[in-house]
């Protein structure tokens, strides 16, 4: 499934905090070396472990600012915590993310990475 994320990506750019994230040369090298499929599987794992559960102990602090291109994508795309997911993507807090919601998020993160790799 190929969703069109251009509207939400455009909207995220109106936030100075979100817009400041980008991939540095090390991130880009990492993405090129691993390939998009591997990066996508990392994204799936991060979302499943850190964002999908109904209750997250350290919500709001679970996503590092660097260390993996997907962490940066999560901040840039407001998929860093359940609070931001609710505010920006209207995905309510307090219940486990469905597989559809997880795929929406992964797709958005990959669209952002793809844009930054160009
Ligand atoms: Zn957040």
CSV table of C-alpha atoms and ligand atoms in Angstrom, one decimal:
chain,number,residue,atom,x,y,z
A,1,UNK,CA,0.0,0.0,0.0
A,2,UNK,CA,1.3,3.4,-1.0
A,3,UNK,CA,-0.2,6.2,1.0
A,4,UNK,CA,0.1,9.8,0.2
A,5,UNK,CA,1.8,11.6,3.0
A,6,UNK,CA,2.4,14.9,1.3
A,7,UNK,CA,-0.2,16.9,3.2
A,8,UNK,CA,0.9,15.8,6.7
A,9,UNK,CA,4.6,16.2,5.7
A,10,UNK,CA,3.8,19.7,4.6
A,11,UNK,CA,1.9,20.5,7.8
A,12,UNK,CA,4.8,19.2,9.9
A,13,UNK,CA,7.1,21.7,8.2
A,14,UNK,CA,5.1,24.5,9.7
A,15,UNK,CA,6.4,23.5,13.2
A,16,UNK,CA,9.9,25.0,13.7
A,17,UNK,CA,10.7,22.2,16.2
A,18,UNK,CA,9.7,19.5,13.8
A,19,UNK,CA,11.3,21.1,10.7
A,20,UNK,CA,14.7,21.4,12.3
A,21,UNK,CA,15.3,17.7,12.2
A,22,UNK,CA,17.3,16.3,9.2
A,23,UNK,CA,19.7,13.5,8.4
A,24,UNK,CA,23.4,14.2,8.7
A,25,UNK,CA,26.0,12.6,6.5
A,26,UNK,CA,26.4,9.7,9.0
A,27,UNK,CA,22.7,9.0,9.0
A,28,UNK,CA,22.6,9.0,5.2
A,29,UNK,CA,25.6,6.7,5.0
A,30,UNK,CA,23.8,4.3,7.5
A,31,UNK,CA,20.6,4.3,5.5
A,32,UNK,CA,22.5,3.7,2.2
A,33,UNK,CA,24.5,0.9,3.7
A,34,UNK,CA,21.5,-0.9,5.3
A,35,UNK,CA,19.0,-0.2,2.6
A,36,UNK,CA,15.4,1.1,3.0
A,37,UNK,CA,13.9,-2.3,3.7
A,38,UNK,CA,16.2,-2.8,6.7
A,39,UNK,CA,15.5,0.7,8.0
A,40,UNK,CA,11.8,0.1,7.6
A,41,UNK,CA,12.0,-3.1,9.7
A,42,UNK,CA,13.9,-1.1,12.4
A,43,UNK,CA,11.0,1.5,12.3
A,44,UNK,CA,8.5,-1.3,12.7
A,45,UNK,CA,10.3,-2.7,15.7
A,46,UNK,CA,10.7,0.8,17.4
A,47,UNK,CA,7.1,1.6,16.9
A,48,UNK,CA,5.9,-1.8,18.2
A,49,UNK,CA,8.1,-1.7,21.3
A,50,UNK,CA,8.1,2.0,22.2
A,51,UNK,CA,4.9,3.5,20.9
A,52,UNK,CA,2.3,0.7,20.4
A,53,UNK,CA,1.6,-0.3,24.0
A,54,UNK,CA,-1.5,1.2,25.6
A,55,UNK,CA,0.5,2.3,28.6
A,56,UNK,CA,4.1,3.6,28.4
A,57,UNK,CA,6.0,4.4,31.6
A,58,UNK,CA,8.2,7.2,30.2
A,59,UNK,CA,5.9,8.5,27.5
A,60,UNK,CA,7.3,11.7,26.1
A,61,UNK,CA,10.8,10.6,26.8
A,62,UNK,CA,11.0,7.3,25.0
A,63,UNK,CA,12.5,8.5,21.8
A,64,UNK,CA,16.2,9.6,21.8
A,65,UNK,CA,17.1,12.7,19.8
A,66,UNK,CA,19.8,10.9,17.8
A,67,UNK,CA,21.4,7.5,17.4
A,68,UNK,CA,19.2,6.2,14.6
A,69,UNK,CA,17.7,7.9,11.5
A,70,UNK,CA,14.3,6.7,12.6
A,71,UNK,CA,14.5,8.5,16.0
A,72,UNK,CA,15.0,11.7,14.1
A,73,UNK,CA,12.1,10.8,11.7
A,74,UNK,CA,9.9,10.2,14.7
A,75,UNK,CA,10.5,13.7,16.1
A,76,UNK,CA,10.2,15.3,12.7
A,77,UNK,CA,6.9,13.5,12.1
A,78,UNK,CA,5.5,13.9,15.6
A,79,UNK,CA,5.6,10.1,16.1
A,80,UNK,CA,7.9,10.4,19.1
A,81,UNK,CA,5.3,9.7,21.8
A,82,UNK,CA,1.6,9.1,22.4
A,83,UNK,CA,1.0,12.7,23.3
A,84,UNK,CA,2.3,13.9,20.0
A,85,UNK,CA,0.6,11.1,18.1
A,86,UNK,CA,-2.7,12.3,19.6
A,87,UNK,CA,-2.1,15.9,19.0
A,88,UNK,CA,-0.9,15.7,15.4
A,89,UNK,CA,-2.4,12.5,14.1
A,90,UNK,CA,-5.6,12.2,16.1
A,91,UNK,CA,-4.6,8.7,17.3
A,92,UNK,CA,-5.9,8.6,20.9
A,93,UNK,CA,-3.7,7.8,23.9
A,94,UNK,CA,-4.5,5.0,26.2
A,95,UNK,CA,-5.2,2.1,23.8
A,96,UNK,CA,-2.8,-0.1,22.0
A,97,UNK,CA,-2.0,0.9,18.5
A,98,UNK,CA,-3.7,-1.2,15.8
A,99,UNK,CA,-1.5,-2.8,13.1
A,100,UNK,CA,-3.0,-0.3,10.7
A,101,UNK,CA,-2.0,2.6,12.8
A,102,UNK,CA,1.5,1.2,13.2
A,103,UNK,CA,1.7,0.8,9.4
A,104,UNK,CA,0.5,4.4,8.9
A,105,UNK,CA,3.3,5.6,11.2
A,106,UNK,CA,6.0,3.4,9.7
A,107,UNK,CA,4.9,4.6,6.2
A,108,UNK,CA,5.1,8.3,7.3
A,109,UNK,CA,8.6,7.8,8.8
A,110,UNK,CA,9.8,6.1,5.7
A,111,UNK,CA,8.4,8.9,3.5
A,112,UNK,CA,10.3,11.4,5.6
A,113,UNK,CA,13.5,9.4,5.4
A,114,UNK,CA,13.0,9.0,1.6
A,115,UNK,CA,12.6,12.8,1.3
A,116,UNK,CA,15.7,13.5,3.3
A,117,UNK,CA,17.8,11.1,1.3
A,118,UNK,CA,17.2,13.0,-1.9
B,1,LIG,ZN1,6.3,13.5,21.5
